[in-house]
Coordinates of C-alpha atoms and ligand atoms in Angstrom, one line a residue:
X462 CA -8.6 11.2 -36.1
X463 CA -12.2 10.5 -36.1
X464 CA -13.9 8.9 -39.2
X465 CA -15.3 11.6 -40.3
X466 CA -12.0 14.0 -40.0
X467 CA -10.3 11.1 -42.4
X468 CA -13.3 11.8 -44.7
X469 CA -12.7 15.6 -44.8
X470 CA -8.8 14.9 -45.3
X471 CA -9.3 12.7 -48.1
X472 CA -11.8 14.9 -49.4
X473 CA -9.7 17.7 -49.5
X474 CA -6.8 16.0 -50.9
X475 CA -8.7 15.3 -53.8
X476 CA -10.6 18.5 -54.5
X477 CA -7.2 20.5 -53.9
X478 CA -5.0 18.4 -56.2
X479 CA -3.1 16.3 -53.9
X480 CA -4.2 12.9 -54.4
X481 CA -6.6 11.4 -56.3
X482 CA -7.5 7.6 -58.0
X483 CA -5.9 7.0 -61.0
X484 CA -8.2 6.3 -64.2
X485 CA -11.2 8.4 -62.6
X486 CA -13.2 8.6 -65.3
X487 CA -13.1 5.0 -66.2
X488 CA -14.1 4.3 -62.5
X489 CA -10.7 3.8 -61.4
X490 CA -8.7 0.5 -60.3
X491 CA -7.8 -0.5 -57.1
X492 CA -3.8 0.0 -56.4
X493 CA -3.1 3.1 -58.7
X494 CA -3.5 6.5 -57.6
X495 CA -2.7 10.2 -59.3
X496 CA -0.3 12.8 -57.8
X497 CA -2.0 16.2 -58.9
X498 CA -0.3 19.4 -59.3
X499 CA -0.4 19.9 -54.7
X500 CA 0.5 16.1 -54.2
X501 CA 3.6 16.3 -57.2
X502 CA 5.1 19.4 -55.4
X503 CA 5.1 18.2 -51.9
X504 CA 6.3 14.7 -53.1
X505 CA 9.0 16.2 -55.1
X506 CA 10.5 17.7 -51.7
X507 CA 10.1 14.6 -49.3
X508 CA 12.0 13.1 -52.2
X509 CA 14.9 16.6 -52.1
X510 CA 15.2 15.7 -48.0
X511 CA 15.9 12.2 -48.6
X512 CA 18.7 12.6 -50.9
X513 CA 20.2 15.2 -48.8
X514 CA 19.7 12.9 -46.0
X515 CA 21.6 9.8 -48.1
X516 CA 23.3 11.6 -50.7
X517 CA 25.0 14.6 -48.7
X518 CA 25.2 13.3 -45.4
X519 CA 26.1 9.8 -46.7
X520 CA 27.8 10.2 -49.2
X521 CA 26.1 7.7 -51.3
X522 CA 25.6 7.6 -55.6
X523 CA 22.3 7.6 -56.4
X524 CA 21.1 5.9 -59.8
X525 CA 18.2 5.4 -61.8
X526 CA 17.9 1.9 -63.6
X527 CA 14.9 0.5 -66.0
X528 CA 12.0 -0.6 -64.0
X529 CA 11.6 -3.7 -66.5
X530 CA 14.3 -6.5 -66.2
X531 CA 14.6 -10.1 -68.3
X532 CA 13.0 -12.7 -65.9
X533 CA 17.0 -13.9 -65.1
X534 CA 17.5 -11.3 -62.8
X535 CA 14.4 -12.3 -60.9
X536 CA 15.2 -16.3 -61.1
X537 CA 18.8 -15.0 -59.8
X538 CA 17.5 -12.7 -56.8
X539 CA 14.4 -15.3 -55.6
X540 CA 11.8 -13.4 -56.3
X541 CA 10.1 -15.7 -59.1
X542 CA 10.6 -18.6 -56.4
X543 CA 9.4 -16.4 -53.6
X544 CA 8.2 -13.4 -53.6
X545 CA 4.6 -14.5 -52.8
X546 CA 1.7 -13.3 -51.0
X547 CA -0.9 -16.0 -49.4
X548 CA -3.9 -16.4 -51.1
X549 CA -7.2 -17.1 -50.3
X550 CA -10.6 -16.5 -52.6
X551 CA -14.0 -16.8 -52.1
X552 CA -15.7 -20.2 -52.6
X553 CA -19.0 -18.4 -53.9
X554 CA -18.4 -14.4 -55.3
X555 CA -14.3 -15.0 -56.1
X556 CA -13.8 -12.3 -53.9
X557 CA -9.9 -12.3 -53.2
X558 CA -8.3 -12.0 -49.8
X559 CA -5.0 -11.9 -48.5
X560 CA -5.5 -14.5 -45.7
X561 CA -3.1 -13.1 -43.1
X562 CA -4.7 -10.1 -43.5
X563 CA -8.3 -11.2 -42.7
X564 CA -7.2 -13.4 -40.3
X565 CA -5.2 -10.3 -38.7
X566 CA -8.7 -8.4 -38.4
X567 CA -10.2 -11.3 -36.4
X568 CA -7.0 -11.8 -34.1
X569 CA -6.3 -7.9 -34.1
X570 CA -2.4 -9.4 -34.3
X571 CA -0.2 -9.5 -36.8
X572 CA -0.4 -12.5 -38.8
X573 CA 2.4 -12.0 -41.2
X574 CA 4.8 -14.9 -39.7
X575 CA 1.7 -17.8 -40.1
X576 CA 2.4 -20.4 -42.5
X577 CA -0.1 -21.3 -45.0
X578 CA -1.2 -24.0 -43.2
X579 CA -1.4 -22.7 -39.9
X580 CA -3.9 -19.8 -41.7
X581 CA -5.8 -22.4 -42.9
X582 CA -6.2 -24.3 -39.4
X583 CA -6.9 -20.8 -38.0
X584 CA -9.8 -19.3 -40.2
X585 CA -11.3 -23.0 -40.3
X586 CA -11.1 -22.8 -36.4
X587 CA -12.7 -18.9 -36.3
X588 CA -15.0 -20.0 -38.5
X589 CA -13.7 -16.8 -40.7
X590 CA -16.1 -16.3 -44.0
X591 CA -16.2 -14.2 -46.9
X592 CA -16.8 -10.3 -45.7
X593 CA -18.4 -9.9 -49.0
X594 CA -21.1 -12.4 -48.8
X595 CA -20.6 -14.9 -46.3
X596 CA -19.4 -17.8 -48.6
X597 CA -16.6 -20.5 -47.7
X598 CA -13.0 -19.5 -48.4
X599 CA -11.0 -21.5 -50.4
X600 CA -7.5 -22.9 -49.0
X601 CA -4.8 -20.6 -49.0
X602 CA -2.0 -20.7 -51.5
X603 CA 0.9 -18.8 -52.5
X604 CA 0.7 -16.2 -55.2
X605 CA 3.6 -14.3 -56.7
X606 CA 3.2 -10.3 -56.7
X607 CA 5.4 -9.7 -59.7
X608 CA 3.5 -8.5 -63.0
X609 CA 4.8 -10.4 -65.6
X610 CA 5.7 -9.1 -69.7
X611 CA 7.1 -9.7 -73.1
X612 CA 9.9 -7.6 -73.8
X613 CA 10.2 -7.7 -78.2
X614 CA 7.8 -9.4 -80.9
X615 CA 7.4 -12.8 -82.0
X616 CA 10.1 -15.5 -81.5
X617 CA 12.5 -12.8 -80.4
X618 CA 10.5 -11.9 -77.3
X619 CA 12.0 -12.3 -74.1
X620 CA 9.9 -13.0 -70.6
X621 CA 10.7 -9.7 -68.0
X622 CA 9.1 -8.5 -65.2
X623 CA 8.2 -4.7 -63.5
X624 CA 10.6 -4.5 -60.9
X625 CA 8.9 -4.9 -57.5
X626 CA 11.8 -3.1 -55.4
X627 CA 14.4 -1.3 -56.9
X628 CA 17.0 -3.1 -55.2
X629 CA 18.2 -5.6 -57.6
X630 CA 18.4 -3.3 -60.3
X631 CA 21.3 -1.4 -58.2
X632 CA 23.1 -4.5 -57.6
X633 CA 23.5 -5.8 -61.2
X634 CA 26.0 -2.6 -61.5
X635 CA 28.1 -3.3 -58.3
X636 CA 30.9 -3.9 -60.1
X637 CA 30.7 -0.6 -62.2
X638 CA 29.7 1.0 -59.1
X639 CA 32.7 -0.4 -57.7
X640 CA 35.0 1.1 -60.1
X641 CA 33.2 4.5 -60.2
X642 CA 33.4 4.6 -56.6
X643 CA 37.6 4.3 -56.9
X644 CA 37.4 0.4 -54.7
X645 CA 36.1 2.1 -51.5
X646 CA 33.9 0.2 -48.9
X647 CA 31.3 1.4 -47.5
X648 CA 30.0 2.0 -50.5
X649 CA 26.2 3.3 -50.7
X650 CA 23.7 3.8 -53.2
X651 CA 20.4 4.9 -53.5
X652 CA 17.7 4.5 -56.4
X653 CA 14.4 6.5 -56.3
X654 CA 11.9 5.3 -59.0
X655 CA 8.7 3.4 -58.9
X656 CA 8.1 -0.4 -58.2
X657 CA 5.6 -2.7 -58.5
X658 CA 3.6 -5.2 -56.8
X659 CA 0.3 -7.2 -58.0
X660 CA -1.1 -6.8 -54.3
X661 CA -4.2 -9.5 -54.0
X662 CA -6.8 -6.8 -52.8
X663 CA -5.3 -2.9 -52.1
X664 CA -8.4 -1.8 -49.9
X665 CA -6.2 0.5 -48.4
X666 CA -6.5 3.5 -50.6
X667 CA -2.6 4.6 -50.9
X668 CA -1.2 2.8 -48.6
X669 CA -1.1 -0.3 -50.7
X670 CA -0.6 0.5 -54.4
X671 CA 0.3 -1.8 -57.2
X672 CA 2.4 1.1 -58.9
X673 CA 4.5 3.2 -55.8
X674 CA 7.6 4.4 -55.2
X675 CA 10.4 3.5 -53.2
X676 CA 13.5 5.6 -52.1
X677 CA 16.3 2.2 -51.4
X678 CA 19.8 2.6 -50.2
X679 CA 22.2 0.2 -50.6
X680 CA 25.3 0.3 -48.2
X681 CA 27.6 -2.2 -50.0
X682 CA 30.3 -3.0 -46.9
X683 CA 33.2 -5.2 -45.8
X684 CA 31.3 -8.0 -43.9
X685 CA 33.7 -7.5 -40.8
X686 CA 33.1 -4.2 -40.2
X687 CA 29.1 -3.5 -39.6
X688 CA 30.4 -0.2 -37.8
X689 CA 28.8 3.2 -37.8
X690 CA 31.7 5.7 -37.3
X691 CA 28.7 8.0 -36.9
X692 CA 26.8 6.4 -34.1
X693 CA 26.9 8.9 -32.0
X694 CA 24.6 12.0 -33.7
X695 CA 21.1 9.2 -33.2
X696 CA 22.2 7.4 -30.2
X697 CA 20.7 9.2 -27.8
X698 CA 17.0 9.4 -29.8
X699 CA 14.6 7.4 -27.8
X700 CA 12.5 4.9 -29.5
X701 CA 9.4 2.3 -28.9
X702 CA 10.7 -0.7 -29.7
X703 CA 8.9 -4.1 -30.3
X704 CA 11.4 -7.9 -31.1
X705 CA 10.8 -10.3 -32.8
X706 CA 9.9 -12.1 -29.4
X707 CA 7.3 -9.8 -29.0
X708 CA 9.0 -7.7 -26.3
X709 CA 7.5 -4.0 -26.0
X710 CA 10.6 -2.0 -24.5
X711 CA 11.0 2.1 -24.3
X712 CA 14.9 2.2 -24.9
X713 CA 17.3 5.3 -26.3
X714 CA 19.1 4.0 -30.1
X715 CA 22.5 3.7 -28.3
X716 CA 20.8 1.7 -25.3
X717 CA 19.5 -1.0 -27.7
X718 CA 22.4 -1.4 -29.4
X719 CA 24.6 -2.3 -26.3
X720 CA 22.0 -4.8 -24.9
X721 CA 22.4 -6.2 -28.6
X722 CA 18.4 -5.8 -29.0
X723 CA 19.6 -4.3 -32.1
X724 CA 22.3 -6.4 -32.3
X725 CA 24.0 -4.7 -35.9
X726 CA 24.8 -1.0 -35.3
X727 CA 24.3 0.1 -38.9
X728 CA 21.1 -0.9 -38.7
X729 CA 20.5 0.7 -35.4
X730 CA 22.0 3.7 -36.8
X731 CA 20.0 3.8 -39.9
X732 CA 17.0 3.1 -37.6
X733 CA 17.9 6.4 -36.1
X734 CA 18.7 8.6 -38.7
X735 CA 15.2 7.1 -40.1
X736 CA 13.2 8.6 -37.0
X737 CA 15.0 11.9 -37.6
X738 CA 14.1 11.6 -41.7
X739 CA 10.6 11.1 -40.8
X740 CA 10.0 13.8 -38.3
X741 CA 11.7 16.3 -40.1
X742 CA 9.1 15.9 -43.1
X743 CA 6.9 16.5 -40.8
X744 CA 5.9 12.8 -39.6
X745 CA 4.3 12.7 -36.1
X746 CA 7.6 10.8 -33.9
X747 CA 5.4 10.1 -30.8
X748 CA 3.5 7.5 -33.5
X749 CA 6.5 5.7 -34.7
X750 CA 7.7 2.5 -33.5
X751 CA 10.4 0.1 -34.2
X752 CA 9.6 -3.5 -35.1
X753 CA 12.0 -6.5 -35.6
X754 CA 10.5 -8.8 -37.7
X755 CA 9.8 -12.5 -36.6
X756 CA 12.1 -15.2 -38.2
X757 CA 9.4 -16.6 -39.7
X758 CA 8.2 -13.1 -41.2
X759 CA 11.8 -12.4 -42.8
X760 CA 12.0 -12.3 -46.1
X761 CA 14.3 -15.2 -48.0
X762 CA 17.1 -12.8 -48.5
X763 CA 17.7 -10.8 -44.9
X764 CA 19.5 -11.8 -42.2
X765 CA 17.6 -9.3 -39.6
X766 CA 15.1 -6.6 -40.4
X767 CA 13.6 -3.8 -38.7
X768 CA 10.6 -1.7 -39.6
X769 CA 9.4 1.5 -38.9
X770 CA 5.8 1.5 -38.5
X771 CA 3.8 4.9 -38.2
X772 CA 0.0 4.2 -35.6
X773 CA -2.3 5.5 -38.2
X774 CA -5.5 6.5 -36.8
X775 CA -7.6 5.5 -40.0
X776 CA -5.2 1.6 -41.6
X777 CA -3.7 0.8 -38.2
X778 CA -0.1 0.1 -38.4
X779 CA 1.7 1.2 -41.5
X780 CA 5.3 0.4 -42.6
X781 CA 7.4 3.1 -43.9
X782 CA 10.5 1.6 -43.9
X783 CA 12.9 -1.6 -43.9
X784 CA 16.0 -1.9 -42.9
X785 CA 17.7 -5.0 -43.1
X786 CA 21.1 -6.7 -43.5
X787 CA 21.0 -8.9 -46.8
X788 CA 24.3 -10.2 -46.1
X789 CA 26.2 -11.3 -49.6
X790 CA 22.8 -13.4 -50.9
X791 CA 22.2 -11.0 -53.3
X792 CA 25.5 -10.0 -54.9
X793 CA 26.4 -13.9 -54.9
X794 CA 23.0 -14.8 -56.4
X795 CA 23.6 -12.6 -59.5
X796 CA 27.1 -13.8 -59.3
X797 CA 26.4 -17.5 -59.7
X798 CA 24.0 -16.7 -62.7
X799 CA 25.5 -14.2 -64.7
X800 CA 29.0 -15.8 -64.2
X801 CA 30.4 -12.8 -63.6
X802 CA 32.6 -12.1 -60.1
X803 CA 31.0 -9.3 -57.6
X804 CA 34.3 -9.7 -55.2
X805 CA 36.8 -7.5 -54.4
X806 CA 40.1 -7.1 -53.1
X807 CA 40.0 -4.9 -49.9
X808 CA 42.1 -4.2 -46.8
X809 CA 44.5 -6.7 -48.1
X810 CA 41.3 -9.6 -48.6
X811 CA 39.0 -10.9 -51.3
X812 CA 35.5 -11.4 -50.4
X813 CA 31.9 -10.6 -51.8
X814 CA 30.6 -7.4 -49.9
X815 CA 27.4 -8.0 -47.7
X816 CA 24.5 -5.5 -48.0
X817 CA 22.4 -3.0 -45.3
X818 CA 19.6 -2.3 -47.0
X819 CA 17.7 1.4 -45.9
X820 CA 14.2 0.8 -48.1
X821 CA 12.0 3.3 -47.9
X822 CA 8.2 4.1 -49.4
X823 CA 7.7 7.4 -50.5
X824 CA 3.5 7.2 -51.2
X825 CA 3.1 5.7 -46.9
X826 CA 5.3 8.5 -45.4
X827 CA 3.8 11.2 -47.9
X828 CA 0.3 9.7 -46.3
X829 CA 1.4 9.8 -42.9
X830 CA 2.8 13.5 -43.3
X831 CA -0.9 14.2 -44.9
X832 CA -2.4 12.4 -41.7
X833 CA 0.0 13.9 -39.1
X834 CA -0.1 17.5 -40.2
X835 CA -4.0 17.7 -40.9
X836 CA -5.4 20.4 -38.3
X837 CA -9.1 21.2 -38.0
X838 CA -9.1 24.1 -35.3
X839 CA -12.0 26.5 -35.0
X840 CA -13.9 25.2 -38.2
X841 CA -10.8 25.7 -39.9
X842 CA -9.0 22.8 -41.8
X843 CA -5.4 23.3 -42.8
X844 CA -2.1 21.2 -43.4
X845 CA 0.9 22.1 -40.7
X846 CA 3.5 21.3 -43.3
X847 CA 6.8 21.7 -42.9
X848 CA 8.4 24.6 -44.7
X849 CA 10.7 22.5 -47.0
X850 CA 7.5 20.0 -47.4
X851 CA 5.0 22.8 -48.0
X852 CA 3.8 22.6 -51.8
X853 CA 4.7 26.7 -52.1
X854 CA 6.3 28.7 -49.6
X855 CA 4.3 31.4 -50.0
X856 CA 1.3 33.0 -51.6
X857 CA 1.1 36.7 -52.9
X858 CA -2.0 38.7 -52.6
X859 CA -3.1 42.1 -53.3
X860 CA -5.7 43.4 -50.7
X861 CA -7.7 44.8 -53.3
X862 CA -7.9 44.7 -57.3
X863 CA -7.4 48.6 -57.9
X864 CA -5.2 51.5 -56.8
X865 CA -2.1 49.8 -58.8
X866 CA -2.1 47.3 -56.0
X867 CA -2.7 43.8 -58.4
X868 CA 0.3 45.2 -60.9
X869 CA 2.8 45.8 -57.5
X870 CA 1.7 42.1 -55.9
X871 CA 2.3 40.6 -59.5
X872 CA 5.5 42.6 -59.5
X873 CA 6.2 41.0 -56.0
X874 CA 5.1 37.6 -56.8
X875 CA 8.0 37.2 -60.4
X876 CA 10.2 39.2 -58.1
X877 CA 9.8 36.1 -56.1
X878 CA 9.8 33.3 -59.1
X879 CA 13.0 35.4 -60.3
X880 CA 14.4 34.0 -57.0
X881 CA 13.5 30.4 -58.2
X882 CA 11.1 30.1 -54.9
X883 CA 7.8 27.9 -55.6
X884 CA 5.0 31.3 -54.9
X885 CA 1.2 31.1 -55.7
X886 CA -0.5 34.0 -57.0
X887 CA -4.2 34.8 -56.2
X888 CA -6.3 37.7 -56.4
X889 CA -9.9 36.5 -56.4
X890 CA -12.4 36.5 -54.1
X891 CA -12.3 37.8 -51.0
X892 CA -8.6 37.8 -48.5
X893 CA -10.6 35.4 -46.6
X894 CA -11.3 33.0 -49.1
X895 CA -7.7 32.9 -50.2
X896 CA -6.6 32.1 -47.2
X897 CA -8.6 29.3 -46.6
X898 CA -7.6 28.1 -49.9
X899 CA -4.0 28.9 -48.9
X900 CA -3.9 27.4 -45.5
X901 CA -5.9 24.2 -47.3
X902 CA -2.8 23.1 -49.0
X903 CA -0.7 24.1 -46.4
X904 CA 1.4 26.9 -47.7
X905 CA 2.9 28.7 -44.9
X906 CA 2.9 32.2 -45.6
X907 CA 0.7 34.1 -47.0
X908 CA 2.1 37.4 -48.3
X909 CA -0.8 40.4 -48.9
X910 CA -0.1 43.9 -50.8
X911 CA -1.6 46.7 -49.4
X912 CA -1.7 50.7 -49.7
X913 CA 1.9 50.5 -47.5
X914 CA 3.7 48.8 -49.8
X915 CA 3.1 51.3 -52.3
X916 CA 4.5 53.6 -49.8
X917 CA 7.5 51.9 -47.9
X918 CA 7.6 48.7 -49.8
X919 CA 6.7 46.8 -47.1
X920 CA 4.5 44.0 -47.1
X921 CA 2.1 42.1 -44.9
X922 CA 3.2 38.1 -43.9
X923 CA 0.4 35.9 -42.2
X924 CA 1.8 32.9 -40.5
X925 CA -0.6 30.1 -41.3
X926 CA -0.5 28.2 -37.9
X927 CA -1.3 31.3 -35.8
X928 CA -2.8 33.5 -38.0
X929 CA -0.6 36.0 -36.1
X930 CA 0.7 38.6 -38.7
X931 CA 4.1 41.1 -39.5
X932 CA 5.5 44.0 -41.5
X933 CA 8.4 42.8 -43.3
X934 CA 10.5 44.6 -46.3
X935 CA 10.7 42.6 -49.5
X936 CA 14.5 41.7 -49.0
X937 CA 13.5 40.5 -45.4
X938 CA 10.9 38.6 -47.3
X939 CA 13.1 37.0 -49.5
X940 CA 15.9 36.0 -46.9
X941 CA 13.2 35.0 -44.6
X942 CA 11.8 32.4 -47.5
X943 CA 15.0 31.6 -49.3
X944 CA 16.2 29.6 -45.5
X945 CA 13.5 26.9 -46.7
X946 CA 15.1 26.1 -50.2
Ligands
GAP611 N1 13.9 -3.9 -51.2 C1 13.3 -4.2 -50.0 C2 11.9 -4.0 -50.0 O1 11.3 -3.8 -51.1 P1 9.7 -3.9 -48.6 O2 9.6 -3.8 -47.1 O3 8.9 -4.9 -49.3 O4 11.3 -4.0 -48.8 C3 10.1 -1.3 -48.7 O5 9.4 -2.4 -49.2 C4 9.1 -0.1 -48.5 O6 8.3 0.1 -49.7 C5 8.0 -0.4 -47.5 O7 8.5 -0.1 -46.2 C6 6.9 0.5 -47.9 O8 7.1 1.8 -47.5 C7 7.0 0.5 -49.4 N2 6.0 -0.4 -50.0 C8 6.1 -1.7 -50.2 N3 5.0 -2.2 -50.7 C9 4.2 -1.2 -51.0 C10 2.9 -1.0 -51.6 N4 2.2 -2.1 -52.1 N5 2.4 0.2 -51.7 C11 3.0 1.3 -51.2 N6 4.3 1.2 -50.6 C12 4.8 0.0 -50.5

């Protein structure tokens, strides 16, 4: 995607009601950003795929907790300790940096495993001044990402915190979940609902927001038995795959596994079902890789994670996912300060159940469909949504505003909506206009009323990829859209 192709696709997400910067009219802040009417709908259904993907196929609970939590539940998990970014600012404007980051844009590598002092040595070494204005840059240091609150007034306020991952707030009810979930292991669980980070400089439009959302599974399971019983259905997918040694290898799921490159097969499995996930929404799969992170990259609480990073032609590499095995750190964390016992008595033993974590973003796939589906063919510029992703399914015209054709489309169009199917309904200017405007949000069939249908009830479907069109009856029509619900 050139430049000025990422232009027109932001462009149009804006002006169409797809995306936009929060607080517009106050001239925005970096890290927030709207989901108009377009952007809600599609959201909405990558959000229906994943709990079909988790909560049918997995079986798992889902749950929705508060997105505030007393500051004990982030002293328990780390987070308050750890959960830091590294700092650097400018000596003369203030301008703040994440200092891997810049240093990653000098290097072109990633960065993320550095430690603060090695940064320093390194941008010292480069030379590596403010972008802004050229001033020094102050040593890096750790800064924590959580935004911090009062929950109550006066001396009966407590300190809290926004969540930043949803995680935590699912583990605090294990043992409820436990009971709920009649003493069965694996046990999984996933939370949709929005997070929050205090990133040091989101220059990356959505991809790094302060306020997002995350779609996180929990698979609660007996630590001796990391076992997929369905291994099988994504062994066979073939992945790019890049260790934590650096190793680039082109390897089927099942094929890693038994050279142990991905050693744990839950992980390996959820790594596949992942790729599946993302191409289904509609997620280019030749632009996906898997990455291992580096044991100095890790985060304090995993034992091994693996990423899924989408090759965006306009931010470089973007993770969508994290999959990782947080062992029992959690569950004991929270165990050892709230006093209260997360084991359990299974298969005849008594242990504290270790974690696989599946933690998705919803806003960096929802880009990446937006990026991967954009089409300019012909001087025309539309979205190759999925179906299911598609923001409507259809659109109902009438070819002309007279003849009794308007009252028969809108008769068409709540015959539709009585269906419960998401239809548009447009009848001004010209059928070329509304096609364009159609084929601009990526709705995949346009439906048009003309002087047959008042004869034989038939009605005209354009296909929006090929323009190609059909005769169909209305109860063809409807079976034809209902397979997309
Ligand atoms: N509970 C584990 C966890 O939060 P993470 O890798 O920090 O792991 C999981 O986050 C996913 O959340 C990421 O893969 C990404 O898709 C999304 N995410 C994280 N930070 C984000 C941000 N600042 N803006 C948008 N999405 C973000």
């Amino acid at each position: 995607m050139k430049n000025k192709e990422k232009d027109i696709l932001m462009e149009i997400a804006k002006r169409r009601g797809i995306i936009y910067p929060s607080f517009e009219i106050y001239g925005g802040l970096r890290g927030f950003y709207d989901y108009g009417p377009i952007g809600v709908r599609i959201k909405q259904n990558i959000e229906k795929i994943i709990r079909e993907y988790y909560v049918i196929d997995e079986n798992c609970f889902e749950v929705e907790c508060p997105t505030l939590s007393p500051e004990i539940v982030w002293v328990a998990s780390g987070h308050v300790e750890n959960f830091a970014d590294k700092l650097t600012e400018c000596k003369k404007c203030g301008e703040p940096y994440r200092a891997d980051h810049l240093l990653e844009e000098h290097l072109k590598e990633s960065c993320d495993h550095l430690s603060l002092s090695e940064i320093h040595e390194k941008i010292l070494e480069l030379k590596i001044r403010c972008p802004k204005c050229k001033g020094e840059l102050e040593k890096p240091y750790d800064y924590n990402l959580m935004f911090k609150t009062y929950v109550g007034p006066g001396k009966y306020k407590v300190s809290a915190y926004l969540r930043p991952e949803t995680a935590q707030t699912t583990y605090l009810a294990f043992k409820r979940l436990w009971e709920v979930g009649r003493k069965k292991l694996p046990l999984g669980v996933l939370q949709i609902g929005h997070s929050f980070r205090n990133e040091i400089s989101p220059r990356q439009g959505m991809i790094r927001l302060r306020e997002f959302t995350q779609a996180e599974i929990q698979f609660f399971v007996d630590p001796e038995n990391k076992k997929a019983p369905r291994f099988h259905e994504v062994s066979e997918l073939k992945a790019e795959i890049i260790t934590k040694d650096d190793e680039r290898i082109n390897l089927t799921i099942g094929e890693a596994h038994e050279e142990n490159i991905i050693e744990n097969q839950l992980i390996a499995y959820f790594l596949g079902k992942s790729l599946l996930l993302f191409e289904e929404i509609g997620i280019d799969r030749n632009r996906l890789k898997l990455r291992q992170h580096k044991d100095e990259e890790r985060a304090f609480y995993s034992k091994d994670t693996w990423d899924i990073e989408f090759h965006s032609e306009n931010f470089g590499r973007i993770e969508l996912v994290g999959i990782s095995d947080r062992t029992d750190y959690d569950l004991k964390q929270h165990m050892h300060f709230s006093n209260e016992s997360m084991e359990v008595s299974y298969n005849g033993r008594r242990f504290v159940p270790h974690v696989i974590e599946v933690a998705y973003g919803v806003d960096r796939p929802l880009y990446c469909v937006l990026e991967s589906c954009f089409t300019i063919e012909n001087g025309r510029t539309y979205f190759r949504f999925p179906e299911r992703v598609a923001p409507y399914i259809a659109a109902v015209f009438p070819l002309v505003n007279k003849d009794g054709l308007r009252e028969k489309a809108i008769e068409i169009y709540q015959k539709l909506k009585d269906e419960r199917l998401f239809v548009l309904y447009d009848d001004s200017g010209s059928i070329g206009r509304r096609y364009a405007r159609v084929d601009e949000i990526g709705v995949p069939f346009a439906i048009t009323i003309d002087y047959d249908t008042m004869k034989d009830g038939t009605v005209t479907i354009r296909y929006r990829d090929t323009r190609e069109q059909d005769r169909i009856t209305l109860d063809g029509l409807i079976k034809k859209l209902k397979q997309f619900k």
